[in-house]
Short mmCIF file of C-alpha atoms (C1' of nucleotides) in Angstrom, two decimals:
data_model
loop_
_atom_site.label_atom_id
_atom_site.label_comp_id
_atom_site.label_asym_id
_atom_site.label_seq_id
_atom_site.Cartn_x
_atom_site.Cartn_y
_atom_site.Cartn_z
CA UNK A 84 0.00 0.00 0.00
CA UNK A 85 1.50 2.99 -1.04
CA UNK A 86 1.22 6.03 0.83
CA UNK A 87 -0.46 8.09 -1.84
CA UNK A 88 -3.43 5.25 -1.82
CA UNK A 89 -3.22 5.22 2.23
CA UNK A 90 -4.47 9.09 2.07
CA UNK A 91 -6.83 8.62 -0.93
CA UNK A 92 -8.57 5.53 1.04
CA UNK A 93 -8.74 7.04 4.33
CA UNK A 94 -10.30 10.49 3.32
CA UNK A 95 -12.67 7.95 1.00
CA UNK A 96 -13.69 5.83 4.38
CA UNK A 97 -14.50 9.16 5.97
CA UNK A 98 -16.76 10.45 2.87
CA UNK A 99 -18.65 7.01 2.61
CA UNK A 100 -19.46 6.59 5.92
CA UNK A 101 -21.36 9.57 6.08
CA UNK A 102 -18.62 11.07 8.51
CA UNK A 103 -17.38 13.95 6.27
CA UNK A 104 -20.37 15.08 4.33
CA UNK A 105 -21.31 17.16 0.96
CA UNK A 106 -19.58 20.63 1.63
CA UNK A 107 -17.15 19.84 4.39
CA UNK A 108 -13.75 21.03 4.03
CA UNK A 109 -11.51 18.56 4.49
CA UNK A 110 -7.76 18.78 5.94
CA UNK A 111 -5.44 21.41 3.79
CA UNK A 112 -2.35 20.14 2.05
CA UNK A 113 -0.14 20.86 3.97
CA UNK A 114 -1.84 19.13 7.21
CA UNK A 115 -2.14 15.84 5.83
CA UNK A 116 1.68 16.47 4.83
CA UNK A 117 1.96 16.69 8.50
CA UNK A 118 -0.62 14.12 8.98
CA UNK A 119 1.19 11.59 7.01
CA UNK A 120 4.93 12.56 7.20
CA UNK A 121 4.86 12.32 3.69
CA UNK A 122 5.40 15.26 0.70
CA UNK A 123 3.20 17.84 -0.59
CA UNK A 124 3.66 16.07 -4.01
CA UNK A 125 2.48 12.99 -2.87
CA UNK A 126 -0.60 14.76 -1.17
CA UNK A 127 -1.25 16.49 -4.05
CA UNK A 128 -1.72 13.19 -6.32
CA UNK A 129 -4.04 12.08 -3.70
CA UNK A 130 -5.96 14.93 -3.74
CA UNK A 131 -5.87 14.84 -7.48
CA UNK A 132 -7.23 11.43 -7.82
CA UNK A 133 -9.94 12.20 -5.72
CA UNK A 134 -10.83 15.68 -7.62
CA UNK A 135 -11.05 13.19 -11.10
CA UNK A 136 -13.16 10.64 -9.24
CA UNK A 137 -15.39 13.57 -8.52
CA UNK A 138 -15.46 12.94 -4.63
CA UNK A 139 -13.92 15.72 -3.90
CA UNK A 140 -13.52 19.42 -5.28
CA UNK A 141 -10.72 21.76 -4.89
CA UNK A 142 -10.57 25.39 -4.69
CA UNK A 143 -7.70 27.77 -4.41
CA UNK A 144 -7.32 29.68 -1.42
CA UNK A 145 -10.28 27.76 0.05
CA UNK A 146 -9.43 24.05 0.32
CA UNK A 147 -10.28 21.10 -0.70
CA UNK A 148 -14.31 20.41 0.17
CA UNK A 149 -16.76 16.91 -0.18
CA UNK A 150 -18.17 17.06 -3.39
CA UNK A 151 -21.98 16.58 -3.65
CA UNK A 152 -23.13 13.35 -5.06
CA UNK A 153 -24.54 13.53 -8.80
CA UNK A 154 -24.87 10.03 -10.03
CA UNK A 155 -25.58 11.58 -13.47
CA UNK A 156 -23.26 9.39 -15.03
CA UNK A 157 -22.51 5.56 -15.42
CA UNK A 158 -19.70 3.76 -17.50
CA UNK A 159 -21.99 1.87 -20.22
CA UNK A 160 -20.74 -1.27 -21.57
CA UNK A 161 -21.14 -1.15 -25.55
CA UNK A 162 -21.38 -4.71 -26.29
CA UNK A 163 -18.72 -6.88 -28.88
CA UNK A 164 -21.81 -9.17 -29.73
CA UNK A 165 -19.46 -12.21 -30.56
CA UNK A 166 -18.17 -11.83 -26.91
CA UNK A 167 -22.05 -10.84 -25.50
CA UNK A 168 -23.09 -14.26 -27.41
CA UNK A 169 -19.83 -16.58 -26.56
CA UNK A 170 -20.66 -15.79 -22.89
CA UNK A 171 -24.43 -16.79 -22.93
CA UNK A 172 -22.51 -20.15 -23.92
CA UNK A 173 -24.32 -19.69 -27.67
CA UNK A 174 -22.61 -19.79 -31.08
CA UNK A 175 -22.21 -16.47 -33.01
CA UNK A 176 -22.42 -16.13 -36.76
CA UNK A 177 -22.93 -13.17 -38.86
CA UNK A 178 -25.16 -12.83 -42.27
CA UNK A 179 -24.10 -10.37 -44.46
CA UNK A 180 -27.61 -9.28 -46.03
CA UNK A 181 -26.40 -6.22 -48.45
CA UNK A 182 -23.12 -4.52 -49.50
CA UNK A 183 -23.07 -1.60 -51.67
CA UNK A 184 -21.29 1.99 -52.06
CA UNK A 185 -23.78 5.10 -51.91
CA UNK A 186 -22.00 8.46 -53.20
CA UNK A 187 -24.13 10.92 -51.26
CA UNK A 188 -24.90 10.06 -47.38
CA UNK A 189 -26.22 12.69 -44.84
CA UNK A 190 -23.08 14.06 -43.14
CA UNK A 191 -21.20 12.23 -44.74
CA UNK A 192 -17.60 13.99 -47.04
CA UNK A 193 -17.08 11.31 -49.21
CA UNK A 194 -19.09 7.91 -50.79
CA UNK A 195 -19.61 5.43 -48.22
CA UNK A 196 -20.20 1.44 -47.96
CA UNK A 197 -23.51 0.60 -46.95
CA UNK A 198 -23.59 -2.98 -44.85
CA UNK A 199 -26.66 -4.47 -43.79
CA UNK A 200 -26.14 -7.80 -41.67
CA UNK A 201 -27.38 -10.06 -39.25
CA UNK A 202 -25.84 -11.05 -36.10
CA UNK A 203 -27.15 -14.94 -35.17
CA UNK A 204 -27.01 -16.75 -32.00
CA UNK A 205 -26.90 -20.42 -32.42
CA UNK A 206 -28.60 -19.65 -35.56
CA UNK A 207 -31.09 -17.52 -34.35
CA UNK A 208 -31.38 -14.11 -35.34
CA UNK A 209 -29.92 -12.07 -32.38
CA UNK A 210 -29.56 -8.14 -34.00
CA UNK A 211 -29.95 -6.52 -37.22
CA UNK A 212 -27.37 -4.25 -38.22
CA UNK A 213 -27.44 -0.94 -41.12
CA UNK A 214 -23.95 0.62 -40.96
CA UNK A 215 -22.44 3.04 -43.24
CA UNK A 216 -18.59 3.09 -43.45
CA UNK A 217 -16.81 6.26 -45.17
CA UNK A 218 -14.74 5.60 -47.97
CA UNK A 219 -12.44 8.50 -47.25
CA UNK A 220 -11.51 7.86 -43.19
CA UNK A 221 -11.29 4.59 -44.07
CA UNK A 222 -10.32 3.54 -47.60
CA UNK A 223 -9.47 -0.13 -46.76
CA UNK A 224 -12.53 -1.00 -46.36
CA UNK A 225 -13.17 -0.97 -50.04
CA UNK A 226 -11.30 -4.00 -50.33
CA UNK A 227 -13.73 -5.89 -47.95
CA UNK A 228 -16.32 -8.25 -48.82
CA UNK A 229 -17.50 -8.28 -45.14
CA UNK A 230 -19.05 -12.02 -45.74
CA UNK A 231 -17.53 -13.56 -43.28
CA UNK A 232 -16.33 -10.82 -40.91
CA UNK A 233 -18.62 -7.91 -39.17
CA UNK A 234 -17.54 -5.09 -40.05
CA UNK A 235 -17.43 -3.93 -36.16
CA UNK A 236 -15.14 -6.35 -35.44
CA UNK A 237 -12.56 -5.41 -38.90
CA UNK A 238 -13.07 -1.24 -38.27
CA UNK A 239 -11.74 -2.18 -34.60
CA UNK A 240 -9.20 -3.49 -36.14
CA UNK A 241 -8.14 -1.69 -38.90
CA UNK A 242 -9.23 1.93 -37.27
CA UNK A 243 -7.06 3.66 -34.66
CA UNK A 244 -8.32 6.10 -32.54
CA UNK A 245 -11.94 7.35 -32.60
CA UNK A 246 -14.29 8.78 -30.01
CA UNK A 247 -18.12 7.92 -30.53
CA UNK A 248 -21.58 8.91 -30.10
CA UNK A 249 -24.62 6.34 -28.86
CA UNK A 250 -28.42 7.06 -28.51
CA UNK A 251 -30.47 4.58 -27.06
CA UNK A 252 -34.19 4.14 -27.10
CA UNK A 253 -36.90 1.70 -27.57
CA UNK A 254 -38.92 1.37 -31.17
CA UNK A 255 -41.50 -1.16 -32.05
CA UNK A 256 -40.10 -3.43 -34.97
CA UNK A 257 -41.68 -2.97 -38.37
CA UNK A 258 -42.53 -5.60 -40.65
CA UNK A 259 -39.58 -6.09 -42.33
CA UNK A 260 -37.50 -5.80 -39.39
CA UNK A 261 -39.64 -8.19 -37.78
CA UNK A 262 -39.34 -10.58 -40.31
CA UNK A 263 -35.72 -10.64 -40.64
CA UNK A 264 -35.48 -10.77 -36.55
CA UNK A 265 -38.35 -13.71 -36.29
CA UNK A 266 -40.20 -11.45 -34.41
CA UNK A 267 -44.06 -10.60 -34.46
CA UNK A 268 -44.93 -6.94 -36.13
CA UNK A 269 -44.43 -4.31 -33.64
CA UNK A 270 -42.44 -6.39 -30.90
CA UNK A 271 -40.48 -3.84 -28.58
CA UNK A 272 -36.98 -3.52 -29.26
CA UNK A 273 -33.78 -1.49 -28.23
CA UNK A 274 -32.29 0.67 -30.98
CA UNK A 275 -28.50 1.64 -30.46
CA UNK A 276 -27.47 4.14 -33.51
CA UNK A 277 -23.75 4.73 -32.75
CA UNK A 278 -21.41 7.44 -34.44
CA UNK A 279 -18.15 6.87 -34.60
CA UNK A 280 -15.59 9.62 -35.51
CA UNK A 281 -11.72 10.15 -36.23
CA UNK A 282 -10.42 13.31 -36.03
CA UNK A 283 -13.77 15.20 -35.97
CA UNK A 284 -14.45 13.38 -38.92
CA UNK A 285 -16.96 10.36 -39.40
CA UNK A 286 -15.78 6.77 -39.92
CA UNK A 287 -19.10 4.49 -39.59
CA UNK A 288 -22.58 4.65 -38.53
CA UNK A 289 -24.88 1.89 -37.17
CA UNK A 290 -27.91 1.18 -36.36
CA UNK A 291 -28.25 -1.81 -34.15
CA UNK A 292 -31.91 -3.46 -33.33
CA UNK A 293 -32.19 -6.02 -30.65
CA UNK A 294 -35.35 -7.74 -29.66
CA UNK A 295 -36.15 -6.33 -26.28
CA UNK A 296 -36.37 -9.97 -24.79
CA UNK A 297 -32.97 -10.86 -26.05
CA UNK A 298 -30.42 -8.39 -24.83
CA UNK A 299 -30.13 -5.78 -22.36
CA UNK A 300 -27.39 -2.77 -21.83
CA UNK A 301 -25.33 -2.66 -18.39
CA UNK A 302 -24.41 0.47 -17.46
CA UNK A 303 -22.25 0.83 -14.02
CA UNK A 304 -21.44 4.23 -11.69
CA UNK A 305 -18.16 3.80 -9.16
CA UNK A 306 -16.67 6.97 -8.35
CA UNK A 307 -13.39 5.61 -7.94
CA UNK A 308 -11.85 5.88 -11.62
CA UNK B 71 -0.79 25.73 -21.48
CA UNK B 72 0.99 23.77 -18.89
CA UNK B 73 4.24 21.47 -20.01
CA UNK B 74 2.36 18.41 -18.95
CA UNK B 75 -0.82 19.13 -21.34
CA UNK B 76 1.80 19.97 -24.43
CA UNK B 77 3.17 16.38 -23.85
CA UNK B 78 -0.10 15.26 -23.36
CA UNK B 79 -1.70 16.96 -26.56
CA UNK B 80 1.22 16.23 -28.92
CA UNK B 81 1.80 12.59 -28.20
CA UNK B 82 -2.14 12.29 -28.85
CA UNK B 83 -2.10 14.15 -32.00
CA UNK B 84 0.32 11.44 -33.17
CA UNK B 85 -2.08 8.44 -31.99
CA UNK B 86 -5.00 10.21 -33.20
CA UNK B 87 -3.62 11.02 -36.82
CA UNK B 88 -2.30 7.41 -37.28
CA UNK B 89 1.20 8.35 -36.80
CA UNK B 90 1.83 6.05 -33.52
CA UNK B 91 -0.39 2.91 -34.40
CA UNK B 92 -1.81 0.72 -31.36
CA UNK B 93 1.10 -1.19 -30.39
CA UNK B 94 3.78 1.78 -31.31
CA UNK B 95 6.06 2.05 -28.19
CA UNK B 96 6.34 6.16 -27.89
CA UNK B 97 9.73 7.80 -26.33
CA UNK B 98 10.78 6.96 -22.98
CA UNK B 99 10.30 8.80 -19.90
CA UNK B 100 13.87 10.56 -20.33
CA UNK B 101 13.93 10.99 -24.04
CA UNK B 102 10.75 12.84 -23.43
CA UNK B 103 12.67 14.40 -20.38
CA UNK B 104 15.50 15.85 -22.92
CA UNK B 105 12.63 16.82 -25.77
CA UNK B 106 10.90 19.28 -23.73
CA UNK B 107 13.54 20.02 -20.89
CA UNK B 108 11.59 19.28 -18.10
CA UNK B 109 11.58 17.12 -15.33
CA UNK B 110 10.53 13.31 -15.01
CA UNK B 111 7.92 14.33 -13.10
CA UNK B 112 6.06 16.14 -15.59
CA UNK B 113 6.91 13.69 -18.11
CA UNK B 114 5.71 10.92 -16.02
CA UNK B 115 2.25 13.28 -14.85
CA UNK B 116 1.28 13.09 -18.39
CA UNK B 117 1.87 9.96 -19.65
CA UNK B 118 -0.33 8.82 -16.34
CA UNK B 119 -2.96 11.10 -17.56
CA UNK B 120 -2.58 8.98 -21.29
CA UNK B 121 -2.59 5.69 -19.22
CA UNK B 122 -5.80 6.50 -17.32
CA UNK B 123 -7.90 7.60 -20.47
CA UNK B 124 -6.57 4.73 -22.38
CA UNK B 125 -4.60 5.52 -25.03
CA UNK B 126 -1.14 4.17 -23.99
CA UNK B 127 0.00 1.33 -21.78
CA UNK B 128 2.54 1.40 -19.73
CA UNK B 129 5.05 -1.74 -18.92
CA UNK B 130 8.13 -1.42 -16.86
CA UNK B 131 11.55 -2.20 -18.61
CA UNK B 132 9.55 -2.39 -21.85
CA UNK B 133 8.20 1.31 -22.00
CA UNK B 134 4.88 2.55 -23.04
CA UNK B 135 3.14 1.11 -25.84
CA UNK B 136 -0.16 3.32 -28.22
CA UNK B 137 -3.01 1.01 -27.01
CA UNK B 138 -5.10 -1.11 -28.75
CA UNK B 139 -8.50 0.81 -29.41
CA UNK B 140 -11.52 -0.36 -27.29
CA UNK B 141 -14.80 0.88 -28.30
CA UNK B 142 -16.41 -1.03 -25.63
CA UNK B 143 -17.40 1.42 -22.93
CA UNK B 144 -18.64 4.69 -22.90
CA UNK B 145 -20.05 7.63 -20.82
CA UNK B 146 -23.88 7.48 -20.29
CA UNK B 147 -25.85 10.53 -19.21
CA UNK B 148 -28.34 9.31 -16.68
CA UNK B 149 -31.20 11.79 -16.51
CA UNK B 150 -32.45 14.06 -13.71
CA UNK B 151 -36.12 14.27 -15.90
CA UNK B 152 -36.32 17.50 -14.10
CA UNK B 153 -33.69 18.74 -15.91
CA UNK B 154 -34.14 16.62 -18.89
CA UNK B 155 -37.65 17.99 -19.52
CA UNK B 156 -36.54 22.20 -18.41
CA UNK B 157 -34.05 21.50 -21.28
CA UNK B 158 -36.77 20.51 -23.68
CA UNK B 159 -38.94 23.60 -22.56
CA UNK B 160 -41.30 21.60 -20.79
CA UNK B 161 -43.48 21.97 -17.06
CA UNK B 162 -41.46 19.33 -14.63
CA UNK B 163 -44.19 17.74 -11.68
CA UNK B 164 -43.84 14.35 -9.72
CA UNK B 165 -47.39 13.00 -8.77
CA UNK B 166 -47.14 10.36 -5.65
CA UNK B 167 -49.45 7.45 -6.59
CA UNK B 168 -48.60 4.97 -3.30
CA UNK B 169 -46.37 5.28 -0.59
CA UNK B 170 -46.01 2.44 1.94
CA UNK B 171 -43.74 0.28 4.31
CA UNK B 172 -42.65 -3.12 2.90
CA UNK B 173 -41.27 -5.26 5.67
CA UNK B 174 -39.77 -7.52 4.10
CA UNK B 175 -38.02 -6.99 0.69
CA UNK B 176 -35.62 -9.17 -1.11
CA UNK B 177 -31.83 -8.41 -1.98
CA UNK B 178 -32.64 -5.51 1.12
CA UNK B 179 -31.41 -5.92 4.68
CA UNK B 180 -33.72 -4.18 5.97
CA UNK B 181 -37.37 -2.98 5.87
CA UNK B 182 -37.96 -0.80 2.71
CA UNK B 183 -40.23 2.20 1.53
CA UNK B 184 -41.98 1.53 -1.18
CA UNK B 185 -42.93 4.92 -3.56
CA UNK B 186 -44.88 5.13 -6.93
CA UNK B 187 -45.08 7.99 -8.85
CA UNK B 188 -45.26 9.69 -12.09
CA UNK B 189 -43.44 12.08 -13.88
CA UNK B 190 -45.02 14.35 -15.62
CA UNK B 191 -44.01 16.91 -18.58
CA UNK B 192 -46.63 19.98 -18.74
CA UNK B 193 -49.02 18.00 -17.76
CA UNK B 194 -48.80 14.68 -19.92
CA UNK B 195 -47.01 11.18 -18.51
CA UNK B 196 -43.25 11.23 -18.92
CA UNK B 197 -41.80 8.34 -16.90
CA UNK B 198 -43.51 5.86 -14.97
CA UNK B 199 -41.43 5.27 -11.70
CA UNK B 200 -41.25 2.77 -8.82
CA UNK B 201 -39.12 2.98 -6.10
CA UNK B 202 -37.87 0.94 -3.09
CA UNK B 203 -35.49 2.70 -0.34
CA UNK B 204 -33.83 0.97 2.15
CA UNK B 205 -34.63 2.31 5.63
CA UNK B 206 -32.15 0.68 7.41
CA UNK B 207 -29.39 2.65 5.23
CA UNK B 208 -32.04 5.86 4.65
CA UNK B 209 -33.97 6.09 8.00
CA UNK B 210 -34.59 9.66 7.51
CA UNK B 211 -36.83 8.83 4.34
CA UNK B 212 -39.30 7.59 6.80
CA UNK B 213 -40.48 11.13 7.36
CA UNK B 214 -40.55 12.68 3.70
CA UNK B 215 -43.95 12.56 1.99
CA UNK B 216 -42.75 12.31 -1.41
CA UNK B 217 -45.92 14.24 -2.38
CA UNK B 218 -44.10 17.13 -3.80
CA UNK B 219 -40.94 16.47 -4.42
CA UNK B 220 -39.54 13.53 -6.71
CA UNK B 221 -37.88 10.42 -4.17
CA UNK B 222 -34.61 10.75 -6.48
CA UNK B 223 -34.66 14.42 -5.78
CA UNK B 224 -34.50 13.47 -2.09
CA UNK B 225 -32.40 11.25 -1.99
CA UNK B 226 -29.31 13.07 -3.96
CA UNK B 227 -29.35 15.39 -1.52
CA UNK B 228 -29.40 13.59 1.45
CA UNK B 229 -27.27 10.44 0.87
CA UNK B 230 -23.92 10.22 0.93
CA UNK B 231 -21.88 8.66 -1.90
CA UNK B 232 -23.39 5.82 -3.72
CA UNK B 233 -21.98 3.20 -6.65
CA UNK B 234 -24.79 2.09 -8.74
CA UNK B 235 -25.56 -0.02 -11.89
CA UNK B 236 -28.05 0.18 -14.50
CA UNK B 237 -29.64 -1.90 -16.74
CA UNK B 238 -31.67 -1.10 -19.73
CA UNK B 239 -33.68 -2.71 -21.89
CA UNK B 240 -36.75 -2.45 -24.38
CA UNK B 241 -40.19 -3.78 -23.21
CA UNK B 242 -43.67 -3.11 -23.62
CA UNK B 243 -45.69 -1.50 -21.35
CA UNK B 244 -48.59 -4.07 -19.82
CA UNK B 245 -52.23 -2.63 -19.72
CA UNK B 246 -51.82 -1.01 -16.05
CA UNK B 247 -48.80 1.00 -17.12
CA UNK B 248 -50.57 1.95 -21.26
CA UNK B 249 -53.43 3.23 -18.56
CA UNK B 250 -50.70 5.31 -16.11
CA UNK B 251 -48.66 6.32 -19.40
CA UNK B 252 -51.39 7.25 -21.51
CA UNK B 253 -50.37 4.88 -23.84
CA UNK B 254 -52.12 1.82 -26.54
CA UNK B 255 -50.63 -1.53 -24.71
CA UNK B 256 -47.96 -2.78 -25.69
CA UNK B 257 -47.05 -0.05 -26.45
CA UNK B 258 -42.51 -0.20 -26.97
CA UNK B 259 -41.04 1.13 -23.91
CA UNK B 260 -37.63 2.23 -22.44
CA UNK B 261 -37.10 0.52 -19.25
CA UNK B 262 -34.41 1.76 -16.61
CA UNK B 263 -33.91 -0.29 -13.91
CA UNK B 264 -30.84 1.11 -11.28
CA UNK B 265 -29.78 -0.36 -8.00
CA UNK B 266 -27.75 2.03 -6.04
CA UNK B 267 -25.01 1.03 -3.25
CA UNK B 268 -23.51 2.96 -0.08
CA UNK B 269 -20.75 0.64 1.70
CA UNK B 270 -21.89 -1.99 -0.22
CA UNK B 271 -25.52 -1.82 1.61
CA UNK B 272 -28.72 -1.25 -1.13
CA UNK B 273 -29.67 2.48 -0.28
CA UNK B 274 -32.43 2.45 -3.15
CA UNK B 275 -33.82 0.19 -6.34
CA UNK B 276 -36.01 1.98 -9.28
CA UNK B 277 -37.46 1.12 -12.01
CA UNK B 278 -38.43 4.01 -14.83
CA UNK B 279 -40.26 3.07 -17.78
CA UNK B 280 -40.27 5.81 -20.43
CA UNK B 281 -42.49 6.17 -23.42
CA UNK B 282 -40.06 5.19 -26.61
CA UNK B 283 -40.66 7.63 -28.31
CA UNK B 284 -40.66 10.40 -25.58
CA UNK B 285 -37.57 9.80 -24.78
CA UNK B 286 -33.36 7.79 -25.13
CA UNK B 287 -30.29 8.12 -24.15
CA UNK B 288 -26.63 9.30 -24.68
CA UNK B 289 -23.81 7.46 -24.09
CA UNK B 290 -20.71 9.41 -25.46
CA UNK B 291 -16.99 7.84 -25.82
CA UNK B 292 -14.00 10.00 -25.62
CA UNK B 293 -10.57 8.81 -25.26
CA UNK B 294 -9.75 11.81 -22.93
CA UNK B 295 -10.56 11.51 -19.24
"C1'" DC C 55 -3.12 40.55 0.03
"C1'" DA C 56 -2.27 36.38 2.22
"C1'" DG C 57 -2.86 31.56 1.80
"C1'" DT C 58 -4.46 28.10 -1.02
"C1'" DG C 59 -3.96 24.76 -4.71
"C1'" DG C 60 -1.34 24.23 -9.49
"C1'" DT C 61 2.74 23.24 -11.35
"C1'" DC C 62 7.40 22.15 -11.56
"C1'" DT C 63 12.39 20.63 -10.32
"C1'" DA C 64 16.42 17.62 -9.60
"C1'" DG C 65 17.32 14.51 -7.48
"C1'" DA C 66 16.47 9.42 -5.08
"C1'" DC C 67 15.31 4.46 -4.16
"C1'" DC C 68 12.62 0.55 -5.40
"C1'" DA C 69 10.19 -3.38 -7.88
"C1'" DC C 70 9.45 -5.48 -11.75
"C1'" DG C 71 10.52 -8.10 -15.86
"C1'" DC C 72 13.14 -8.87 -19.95
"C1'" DA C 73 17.57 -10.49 -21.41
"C1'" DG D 255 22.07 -7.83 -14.42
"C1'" DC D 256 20.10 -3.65 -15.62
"C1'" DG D 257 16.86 -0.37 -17.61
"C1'" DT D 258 12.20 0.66 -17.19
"C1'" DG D 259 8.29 2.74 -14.92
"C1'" DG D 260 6.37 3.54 -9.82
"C1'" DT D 261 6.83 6.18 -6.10
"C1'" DC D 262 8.58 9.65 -3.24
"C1'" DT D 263 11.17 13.94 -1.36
"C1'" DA D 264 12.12 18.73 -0.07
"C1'" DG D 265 12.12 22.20 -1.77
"C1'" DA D 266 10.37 26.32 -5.27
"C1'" DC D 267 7.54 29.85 -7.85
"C1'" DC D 268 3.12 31.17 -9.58
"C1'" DA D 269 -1.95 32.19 -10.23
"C1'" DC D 270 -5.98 32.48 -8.45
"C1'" DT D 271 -9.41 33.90 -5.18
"C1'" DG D 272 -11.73 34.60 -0.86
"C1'" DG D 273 -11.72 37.57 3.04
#
DNA sequence: CAGTGGTCTAGACCACGCA
DNA sequence: GCGTGGTCTAGACCACTGG
């Protein structure tokens, strides 16, 4: 135990017990340098972990005070479906259902692939997947016949860095939709459409329908980070 | 701009461009010590701020390595609808629909109270939500009407810090909840269940159900923390 | 304007893990 | 072994900001 992670640990004890609450000032810098016999550096990294976690917010001149709790954000795990599926013990395929290069997409610079798929558990339809990959951030894909391969798992890949955008919501499944899922006309299911983008520029869209019985998101809050 | 966020910023510029590919091992600690004439300190400050976001990895004697790119998690907004529905321009209310003691309640420790309520935007159904909190870990809940203001309102202000997990998943509403909701049953729903955690004790467990097409969610991904 | 946190230095010792 | 990152020290100067 280090004594950076002593101090972070023992202010955290005192916050989650209820002992220090929202708003109170905990001990300056240089006390817990005292405190601990230890540098103001190695205070300071303490402190500074505790600032990112959000348990705690520093002020100059002030102090350091007990941040108050806003659990207004969770880590959400965006699922690799071939790992989602190898877990449930089942046995992942995917169907690719259309391939084809559009020249003018919404938002889009430059042409794009269109892929349309099917992700299958044991042979059961598990999600549908629309996905548009641009030509220009990523030229390689071209050269992809995406048959055997999702394209997910190849842009992982083949794609560096990117940061992305998901929206989440619930949508009835049309008939086409249905069909292609096994699904009864207007069955609830959860729509992910994800953005994914490279240097402020886009690299793919999806759209990914799952039937509402099949697969749920997990989304988990810790303030430690 | 400090030296630490110049390291910072230019040795991501390289991993975001494609210039340092996942695997690249980038400088060590004292080459990037001699490039910017600073101490190892600062060097080492920054590539710890890398680490922790998840662009590089960092392995003694072998150095630190671009890493590999992992789509798999990302940020998710979870709503305060009060907030969520100002934003939109709307009238926020809570309307209390049952408030009682359970005694015994499972996964809780101790007795629980049980809210129901509805949230409502200018007037119409918004969110559908029912709530359990612990009163072993929440005694002072035991004297709050929840008639005016919303339990999760309450709560964020008078519990300490909490962990919590989400899940969420598409269903359709059953004929009691079309009825509360204003809604055709079966109507494809967004449902939000959370659990939340103090010391490892439940403090409270809710379940929202949102309309699916009144409402979804963000989740954003960006490598920087 | 005084005291806080923010940043930085020039060292040091250690543990780990590859050769 | 030996070089790397992990941790720490005992200072220092600065910028901000609350009283």
């Amino acid at each position: 135990m280090t004594v950076e992670a002593r101090i972070r640990q023992e202010i955290e004890a005192r916050i989650y017990s209820g002992e220090w609450k929202p708003g109170h000032r905990i001990p300056f810098e240089h006390e817990l340098v005292a405190a601990y016999g230890c540098s103001r550096a190695t205070v300071s990294k303490a402190l500074s972990s505790l600032s990112n976690a959000g348990l705690i917010e520093r002020r100059r001149k002030a102090g350091s005070f007990v941040a108050h709790p806003q659990v207004h954000s969770a880590v959400l795990e965006v699922p690799d479906l071939a790992q989602v599926i190898a877990a449930r013990g089942g046995d992942y395929r995917w169907s690719l259902m259309n391939r084809r290069v559009e020249t003018v997409v919404a938002d889009f610079p430059s042409p794009a692939l269109r892929i349309d798929g099917l992700h299958l558990e044991s042979g059961a339809p598990f999600a549908l997947e629309q996905r548009l990959i641009s030509l220009g951030a990523v030229p390689g894909a071209a050269d992809e016949s995406f048959a055997a391969e999702a394209p997910g798992t190849w842009l992982l890949q083949h794609v560096p860095w990117t940061s992305a955008r998901h929206r989440i919501r619930a949508t009835e499944a049309d008939r086409a939709e249905a069909r292609m899922l096994d699904l009864r006309p207007r069955t609830a299911c959860l729509e992910l459409l994800r953005t994914t983008w490279r240097n402020g520029a886009p690299v793919t869209r999806v759209r990914q329908l799952f039937p509402g019985d099949r697969f749920d998101l997990i989304a988990e809050f810790k303030p430690d980070a």
